Amino acid sequence: MRPVVVVHGGAGTATPDLHEAAVAGTRRAALASFERLMVGASAQEAAVVAVRILEDDEAFNAGRGACMTADGRFEMDAAIMRSHDLRAGAVASVPEVRDAIVLAEAVLEHTPHVLLAGEGALRFARARGIGHFGRDEVWTQKAQDRFDAAVAGAMRKDNRADTVGAVVLDSMGNTAAAGSTGGVLLKMPGRVGDTPQVGAGLYAHPELGAAAATGVGEVILQHVMCHSLLLSIANDDPQASAEALCRRVSGRNRSAVGIIAVLPDGRFAVAHESDHMAYAVVHPGPDGPIVAGGLRRPAGAC
Ligand code: ASP
C-alpha cells in the first residue's frame, strides 16, 4: 500500500500576509507526518503528528493562533478517528489549551467515550497530566487584532481564521482523520462546531477512507459533510465528488467550507468553497517523498 498524507490549513479568508506561512506550515506538517509513516507509525499517529505541528504554528486557527470567542476567551475543539475499528476521540469547548488533539487522542485511547466537553475534558486532561493550558499558550497578537477588528465591525466574523486537519493512509491500508480548531471568531461561549463531531467534521472507515472538513461548522453539521462525502465518493471521481459537495454545502449563502479525503486505494481529494485553502499532499516517489500543495483557490478563480 502506498501511504499518503493530506493536510489542510482551513477554508478561510485570512489576509494575504498569512498565505506564505500557511502554505509553508501545511507542507512542514505533512512532511513530518509522512516521515513518521515511513518509520512505521500508524495512520492515527501520523495524523496527530501533523495536527500537533499545526497547533503550534501561529498562522492557523488552532492551538497557538486560535481565534477568540465573543467574550475574548479561547475554547478549543479537536478530534481523531481511525478506520480499522471506527474508534474516535474528541474534545469540545476546552478552555485555553494549546494541544487539544493530544486530549482527543487520549479520549480515544483511554476512555470508553467519544467526546468529552468543557469542564469534564479539563478534569480528564489534568488527571492524565496532559495538555498545555493557559492564555499565554494560545494567545497571539493576530488573534487579538482580529478580535478587535471584528468587535469594531471592521471585518466579517463568519470564518476569518484557519482551522487545521489531516487525513492519512498508512502502509497497512488503514486511514485516520484528525482536526483541531479554535472554532469561529466571536462564537458564543459554549458553541461547538463540526470539528469534534464524528460524521460531520471527520470520518474514517475501513472501506470508505477518511475525510476531514473545515469552514463554517453549522453548515458542515447540517450536511454531515465527511460521512456524506465518503458514502458518495467510493464509486465516483473523488475530486469531482468533493467539489460538488463543497458547492452544495456552501449553498446560497456561500458559506466557507472545505474538505480533504483519502481513499483506501490511495486516491485523494482536496476541495473547498472559500477564498482559499492552504493544503499539502505527500506520497512516496522514486527519490523520496513527493510534496504537492499550495494555496488552493476555488476552481475557476484566478
Ligand atoms: N469548522 C470550524 C468550526 O466551525 C472552523 C473552521 O474550520 O475554520 O468550528
XYZ file of C-alpha atoms and ligand atoms in Angstrom:
311
model
C 0.000 0.000 0.000
C 1.312 3.429 -0.980
C 0.937 5.755 2.013
C -0.490 9.251 1.565
C -0.760 12.270 3.858
C -3.100 15.171 3.071
C -3.172 18.228 5.314
C -5.308 21.371 5.174
C -4.850 24.749 6.804
C -8.501 25.788 6.774
C -11.102 27.036 4.330
C -10.730 30.653 5.109
C -10.415 34.265 4.290
C -7.118 35.015 6.022
C -5.284 38.126 4.988
C -2.511 37.749 2.374
C 0.258 38.302 4.927
C -0.510 34.829 6.294
C -0.684 32.972 2.981
C 3.005 32.149 2.704
C 3.159 30.969 6.310
C 0.053 28.819 5.833
C 1.486 27.129 2.753
C 4.846 26.536 4.460
C 3.124 25.300 7.619
C 0.914 22.744 5.894
C 3.891 21.491 3.920
C 6.045 21.126 7.020
C 3.296 19.294 8.898
C 2.529 16.923 6.017
C 6.193 16.061 5.526
C 6.783 15.408 9.226
C 3.697 13.219 9.310
C 4.847 11.301 6.235
C 8.321 10.767 7.711
C 6.714 9.167 10.742
C 4.689 6.900 8.484
C 7.889 5.842 6.773
C 9.330 4.627 10.073
C 6.271 2.561 10.864
C 3.814 4.954 12.514
C 0.121 4.189 12.114
C -2.280 6.477 10.268
C -3.585 7.618 13.657
C -0.130 8.547 14.941
C 0.794 10.311 11.714
C -2.434 12.338 11.671
C -1.790 13.503 15.231
C 1.791 14.460 14.330
C 0.519 16.713 11.532
C -2.182 18.377 13.604
C 0.118 18.856 16.572
C 2.630 20.750 14.400
C -0.119 22.956 13.010
C -1.437 23.693 16.510
C 1.951 25.174 17.382
C 2.015 27.288 14.216
C 0.582 30.753 14.792
C -0.584 31.025 11.200
C -3.542 28.752 11.929
C -6.746 28.836 13.936
C -5.824 26.011 16.289
C -3.790 25.809 19.476
C -1.458 28.810 19.452
C -3.096 31.197 16.988
C -6.697 30.149 17.637
C -9.426 32.754 17.323
C -11.408 34.173 20.233
C -14.940 33.728 21.467
C -17.358 36.637 21.740
C -16.096 37.310 25.253
C -12.443 37.345 24.241
C -11.570 33.874 25.512
C -10.443 30.691 23.812
C -12.387 27.428 23.524
C -10.863 24.608 21.523
C -12.353 21.607 19.733
C -10.359 18.658 18.340
C -10.888 15.081 17.207
C -9.209 11.994 15.801
C -10.847 8.980 14.169
C -9.234 5.788 12.861
C -10.678 3.424 10.314
C -9.854 -0.091 11.409
C -12.158 -0.212 14.450
C -14.100 3.044 13.907
C -12.761 4.370 17.216
C -12.793 8.123 17.681
C -11.777 10.542 20.403
C -12.782 14.187 20.657
C -12.853 17.167 22.972
C -15.027 20.260 22.746
C -15.102 23.688 24.371
C -11.841 23.141 26.207
C -10.565 26.477 27.501
C -7.097 27.760 26.571
C -5.439 24.524 25.538
C -2.606 24.517 23.051
C -2.636 20.814 22.138
C -6.288 19.784 22.089
C -5.510 16.941 19.660
C -3.457 15.243 22.398
C -6.532 15.297 24.636
C -8.703 13.955 21.813
C -6.336 11.062 21.202
C -6.296 10.312 24.927
C -10.117 10.149 24.901
C -9.837 7.570 22.117
C -7.143 5.550 23.848
C -8.142 5.770 27.489
C -11.917 6.141 27.777
C -14.948 4.230 26.545
C -16.337 7.543 25.221
C -16.018 9.517 22.003
C -16.445 13.143 23.077
C -15.630 14.960 26.317
C -16.599 18.617 26.671
C -15.646 21.609 28.793
C -15.004 21.004 32.469
C -15.082 17.218 32.058
C -12.418 17.331 29.353
C -10.324 19.625 31.510
C -10.536 17.303 34.501
C -9.697 14.308 32.326
C -6.609 16.095 30.982
C -5.475 17.109 34.474
C -5.948 13.574 35.776
C -3.753 12.234 32.974
C -1.222 15.060 33.239
C -1.606 16.030 29.587
C -2.262 19.281 27.740
C -0.599 22.686 27.794
C -3.064 25.120 29.330
C -3.165 28.873 29.858
C -3.904 32.061 27.959
C -0.197 32.553 27.264
C -0.103 29.183 25.490
C -2.705 30.185 22.902
C -2.913 33.988 22.711
C -1.392 35.718 19.682
C -1.354 39.305 18.502
C -3.002 38.057 15.303
C -5.976 36.708 17.237
C -6.213 39.878 19.312
C -6.149 42.090 16.210
C -8.860 40.030 14.539
C -10.989 40.050 17.642
C -10.632 43.823 17.996
C -11.432 44.383 14.320
C -14.461 42.077 14.427
C -15.806 43.713 17.586
C -15.350 47.112 15.941
C -17.287 45.813 12.919
C -14.263 46.251 10.685
C -14.242 42.679 9.365
C -16.591 39.819 8.594
C -16.829 37.495 11.524
C -18.043 34.317 9.803
C -14.770 32.484 9.299
C -11.710 34.618 9.455
C -9.159 32.104 10.589
C -7.907 28.779 9.514
C -8.612 25.502 11.259
C -6.308 22.552 10.647
C -6.873 18.947 9.638
C -5.166 15.858 8.272
C -6.119 12.580 6.625
C -3.646 9.737 6.355
C -3.438 6.358 4.621
C -0.721 4.150 6.100
C 1.135 1.268 4.514
C -1.203 -1.265 6.198
C -4.133 0.294 4.324
C -5.619 1.902 7.431
C -6.779 5.508 7.383
C -7.286 8.201 10.007
C -8.671 11.723 10.111
C -7.904 14.461 12.637
C -8.636 18.125 13.204
C -8.188 20.932 15.713
C -9.688 24.413 15.902
C -10.479 27.487 17.937
C -13.823 27.495 16.127
C -15.223 30.602 14.500
C -14.326 34.118 15.514
C -16.760 35.678 18.035
C -18.557 32.384 18.580
C -20.889 32.266 21.572
C -19.218 30.709 24.601
C -20.112 27.027 24.593
C -20.661 26.881 20.834
C -19.273 23.665 19.324
C -18.697 23.347 15.599
C -18.190 20.359 13.348
C -14.521 19.704 14.078
C -15.020 17.360 17.071
C -18.193 15.755 15.723
C -17.847 12.367 14.052
C -19.531 12.229 10.662
C -19.621 15.988 10.163
C -16.107 17.244 10.909
C -14.270 13.989 10.296
C -14.783 10.348 9.491
C -12.660 7.254 8.886
C -13.887 3.855 7.734
C -12.054 0.723 6.554
C -13.786 0.526 3.177
C -14.630 4.180 2.599
C -11.449 6.012 3.617
C -11.038 9.156 5.710
C -12.172 12.759 5.420
C -11.751 15.988 7.405
C -13.816 19.138 6.924
C -13.226 22.827 7.546
C -15.246 26.011 7.324
C -18.485 27.195 8.880
C -19.301 24.382 11.283
C -23.042 24.941 11.304
C -23.496 24.104 7.606
C -20.989 21.235 7.797
C -23.067 19.736 10.610
C -26.309 20.174 8.676
C -24.883 18.116 5.822
C -22.912 15.597 7.949
C -20.267 16.513 5.456
C -17.454 13.967 5.870
C -19.668 10.922 6.096
C -21.701 12.162 3.113
C -18.591 12.568 1.043
C -17.199 9.138 1.825
C -20.511 7.452 1.021
C -20.688 9.164 -2.367
C -17.033 9.083 -3.284
C -16.353 5.343 -3.495
C -17.792 4.812 -6.972
C -17.016 8.238 -8.299
C -14.141 10.573 -9.083
C -13.058 11.689 -5.578
C -12.082 15.196 -6.603
C -15.306 15.801 -8.546
C -17.402 14.426 -5.654
C -15.617 16.635 -3.136
C -16.021 19.759 -5.272
C -19.714 19.089 -5.863
C -20.290 18.514 -2.146
C -18.497 21.739 -1.197
C -20.698 23.696 -3.614
C -23.829 22.087 -2.175
C -22.844 22.639 1.468
C -21.648 26.190 0.827
C -25.108 26.867 -0.559
C -26.746 30.113 -1.455
C -25.137 31.910 1.492
C -21.746 30.973 0.104
C -20.553 29.789 3.499
C -16.849 28.961 3.520
C -16.336 25.186 3.524
C -13.591 22.774 2.544
C -12.730 19.102 2.745
C -9.834 16.710 2.310
C -10.183 12.965 1.840
C -8.112 9.886 1.176
C -9.463 6.551 -0.057
C -8.125 3.130 0.893
C -6.781 2.767 -2.674
C -4.643 5.911 -2.296
C -6.763 8.328 -4.314
C -7.377 11.623 -2.567
C -9.330 14.879 -2.879
C -8.782 18.483 -1.821
C -11.742 20.815 -2.388
C -13.201 23.985 -0.968
C -15.581 26.894 -1.473
C -13.810 29.797 0.207
C -11.340 32.495 -0.724
C -8.532 29.997 -0.239
C -7.399 26.838 1.489
C -3.760 26.005 2.170
C -3.009 22.317 1.720
C -0.200 19.818 1.226
C -0.140 16.248 -0.077
C 2.808 13.880 0.408
C 3.320 10.434 -1.092
C 6.360 8.323 -1.914
C 8.370 8.936 -5.070
C 11.346 7.069 -6.554
C 13.821 9.508 -4.953
C 11.995 10.325 -1.739
C 8.731 11.931 -0.776
C 6.808 13.912 -3.380
C 5.170 17.003 -1.914
C 2.434 18.921 -3.671
C 0.431 21.770 -2.288
C -0.057 25.475 -2.089
C -2.819 27.924 -1.573
C -5.774 26.456 -3.369
C -8.429 28.748 -4.751
C -11.843 27.645 -5.961
C -11.960 26.088 -9.423
C -12.134 28.893 -11.980
C -10.814 31.603 -9.638
C -7.662 33.452 -10.562
N -15.113 24.175 11.194
C -14.634 25.020 12.257
C -15.791 25.365 13.174
O -16.862 25.639 12.698
C -13.993 26.290 11.780
C -13.076 26.169 10.601
O -12.909 25.116 10.006
O -12.459 27.192 10.226
O -15.593 25.402 14.354
